[in-house]
JSON list of C-alpha atoms in Angstrom, two decimals:
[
{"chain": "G", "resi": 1, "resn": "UNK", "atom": "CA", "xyz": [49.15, 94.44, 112.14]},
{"chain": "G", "resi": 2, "resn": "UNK", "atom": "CA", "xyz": [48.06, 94.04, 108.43]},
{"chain": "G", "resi": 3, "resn": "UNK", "atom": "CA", "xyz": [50.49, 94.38, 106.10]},
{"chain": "G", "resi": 4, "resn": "UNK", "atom": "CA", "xyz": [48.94, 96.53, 102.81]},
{"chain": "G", "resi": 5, "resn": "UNK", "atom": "CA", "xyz": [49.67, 95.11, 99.44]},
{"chain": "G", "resi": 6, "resn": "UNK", "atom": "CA", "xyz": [49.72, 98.87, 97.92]},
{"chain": "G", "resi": 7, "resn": "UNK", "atom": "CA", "xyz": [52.68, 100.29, 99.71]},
{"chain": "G", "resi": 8, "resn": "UNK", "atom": "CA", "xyz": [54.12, 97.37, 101.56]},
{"chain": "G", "resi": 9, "resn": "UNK", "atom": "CA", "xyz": [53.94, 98.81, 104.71]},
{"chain": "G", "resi": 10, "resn": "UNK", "atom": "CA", "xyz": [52.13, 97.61, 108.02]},
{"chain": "G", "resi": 11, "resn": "UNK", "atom": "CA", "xyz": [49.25, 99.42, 109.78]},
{"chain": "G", "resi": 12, "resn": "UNK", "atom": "CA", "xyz": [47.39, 98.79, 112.44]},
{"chain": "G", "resi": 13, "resn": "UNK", "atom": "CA", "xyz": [43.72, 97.33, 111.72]},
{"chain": "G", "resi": 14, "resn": "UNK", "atom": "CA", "xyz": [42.06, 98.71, 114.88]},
{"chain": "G", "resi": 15, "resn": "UNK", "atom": "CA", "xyz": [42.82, 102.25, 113.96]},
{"chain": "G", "resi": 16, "resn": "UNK", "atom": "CA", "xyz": [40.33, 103.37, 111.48]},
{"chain": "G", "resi": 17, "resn": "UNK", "atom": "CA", "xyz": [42.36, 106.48, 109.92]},
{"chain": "G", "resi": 18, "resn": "UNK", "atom": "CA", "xyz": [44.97, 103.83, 109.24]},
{"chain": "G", "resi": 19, "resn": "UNK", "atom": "CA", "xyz": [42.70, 101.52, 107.67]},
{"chain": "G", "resi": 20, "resn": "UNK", "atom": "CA", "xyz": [41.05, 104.31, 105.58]},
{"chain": "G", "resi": 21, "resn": "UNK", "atom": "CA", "xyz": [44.25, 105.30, 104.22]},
{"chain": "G", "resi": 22, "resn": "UNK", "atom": "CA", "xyz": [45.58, 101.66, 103.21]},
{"chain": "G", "resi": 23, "resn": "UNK", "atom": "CA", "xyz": [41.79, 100.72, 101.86]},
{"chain": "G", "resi": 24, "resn": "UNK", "atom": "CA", "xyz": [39.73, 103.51, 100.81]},
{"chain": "G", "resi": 25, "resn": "UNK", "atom": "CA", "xyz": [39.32, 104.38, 96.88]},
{"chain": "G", "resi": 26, "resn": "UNK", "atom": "CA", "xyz": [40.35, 107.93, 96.52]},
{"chain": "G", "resi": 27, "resn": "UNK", "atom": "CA", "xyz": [39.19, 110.69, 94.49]},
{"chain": "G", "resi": 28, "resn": "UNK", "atom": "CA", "xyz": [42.13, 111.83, 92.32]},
{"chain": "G", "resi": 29, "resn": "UNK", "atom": "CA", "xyz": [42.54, 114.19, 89.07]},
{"chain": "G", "resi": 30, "resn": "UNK", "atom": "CA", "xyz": [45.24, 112.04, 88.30]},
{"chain": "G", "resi": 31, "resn": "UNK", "atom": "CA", "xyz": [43.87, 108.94, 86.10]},
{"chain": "G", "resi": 32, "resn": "UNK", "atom": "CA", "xyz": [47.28, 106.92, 87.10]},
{"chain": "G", "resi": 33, "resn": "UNK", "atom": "CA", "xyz": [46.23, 107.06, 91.16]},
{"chain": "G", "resi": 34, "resn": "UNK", "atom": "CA", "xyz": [42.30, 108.12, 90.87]},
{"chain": "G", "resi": 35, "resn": "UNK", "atom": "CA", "xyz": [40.54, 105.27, 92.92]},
{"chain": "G", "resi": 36, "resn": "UNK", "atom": "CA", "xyz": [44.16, 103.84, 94.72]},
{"chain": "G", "resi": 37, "resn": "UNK", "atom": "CA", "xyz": [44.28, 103.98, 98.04]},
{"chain": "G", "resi": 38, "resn": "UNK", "atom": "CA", "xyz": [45.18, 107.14, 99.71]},
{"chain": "G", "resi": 39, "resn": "UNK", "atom": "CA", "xyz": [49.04, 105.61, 101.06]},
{"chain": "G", "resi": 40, "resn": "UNK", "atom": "CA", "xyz": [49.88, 104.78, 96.96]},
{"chain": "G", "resi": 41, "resn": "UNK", "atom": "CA", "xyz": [52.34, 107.38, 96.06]},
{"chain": "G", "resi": 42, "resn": "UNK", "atom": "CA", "xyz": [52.11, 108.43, 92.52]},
{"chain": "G", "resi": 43, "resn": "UNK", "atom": "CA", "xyz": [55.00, 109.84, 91.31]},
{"chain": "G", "resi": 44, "resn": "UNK", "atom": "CA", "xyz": [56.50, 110.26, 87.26]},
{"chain": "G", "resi": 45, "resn": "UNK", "atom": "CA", "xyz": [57.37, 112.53, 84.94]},
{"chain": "G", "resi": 46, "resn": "UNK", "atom": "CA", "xyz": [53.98, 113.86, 84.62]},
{"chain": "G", "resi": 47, "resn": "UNK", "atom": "CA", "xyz": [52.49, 113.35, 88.10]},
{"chain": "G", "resi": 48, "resn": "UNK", "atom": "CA", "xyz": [53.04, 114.90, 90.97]},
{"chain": "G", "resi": 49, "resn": "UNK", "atom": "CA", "xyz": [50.81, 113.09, 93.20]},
{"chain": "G", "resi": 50, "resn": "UNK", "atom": "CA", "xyz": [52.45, 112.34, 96.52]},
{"chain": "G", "resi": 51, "resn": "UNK", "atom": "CA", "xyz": [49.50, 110.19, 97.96]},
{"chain": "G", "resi": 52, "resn": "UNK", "atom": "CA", "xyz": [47.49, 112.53, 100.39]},
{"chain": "G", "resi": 53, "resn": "UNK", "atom": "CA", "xyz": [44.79, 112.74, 97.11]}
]
């Protein structure tokens, strides 16, 4: 298990979807989250990104 510094949870590095989600840049309209992994939860008053960008 790996723990990911983004969301502070742990995920297993054999399984590729996990480490995809916990590694990979992603492709967001939102400038706050745009190139965070996909398990970084973006949430504020003017976001309403909930991570599966």
């Amino acid at each position: 298990m790996t723990n990911c510094t983004t969301c502070r949870t742990d995920y297993d590095e054999t399984d590729t979807e996990a480490v995809k989600e916990h590694t990979e840049p992603s492709k967001c309209s939102c400038k706050r989250c745009n190139g965070s992994p996909r398990c970084y939860t973006c949430t504020s008053s003017f976001c309403y990104c909930t991570g599966g960008h």
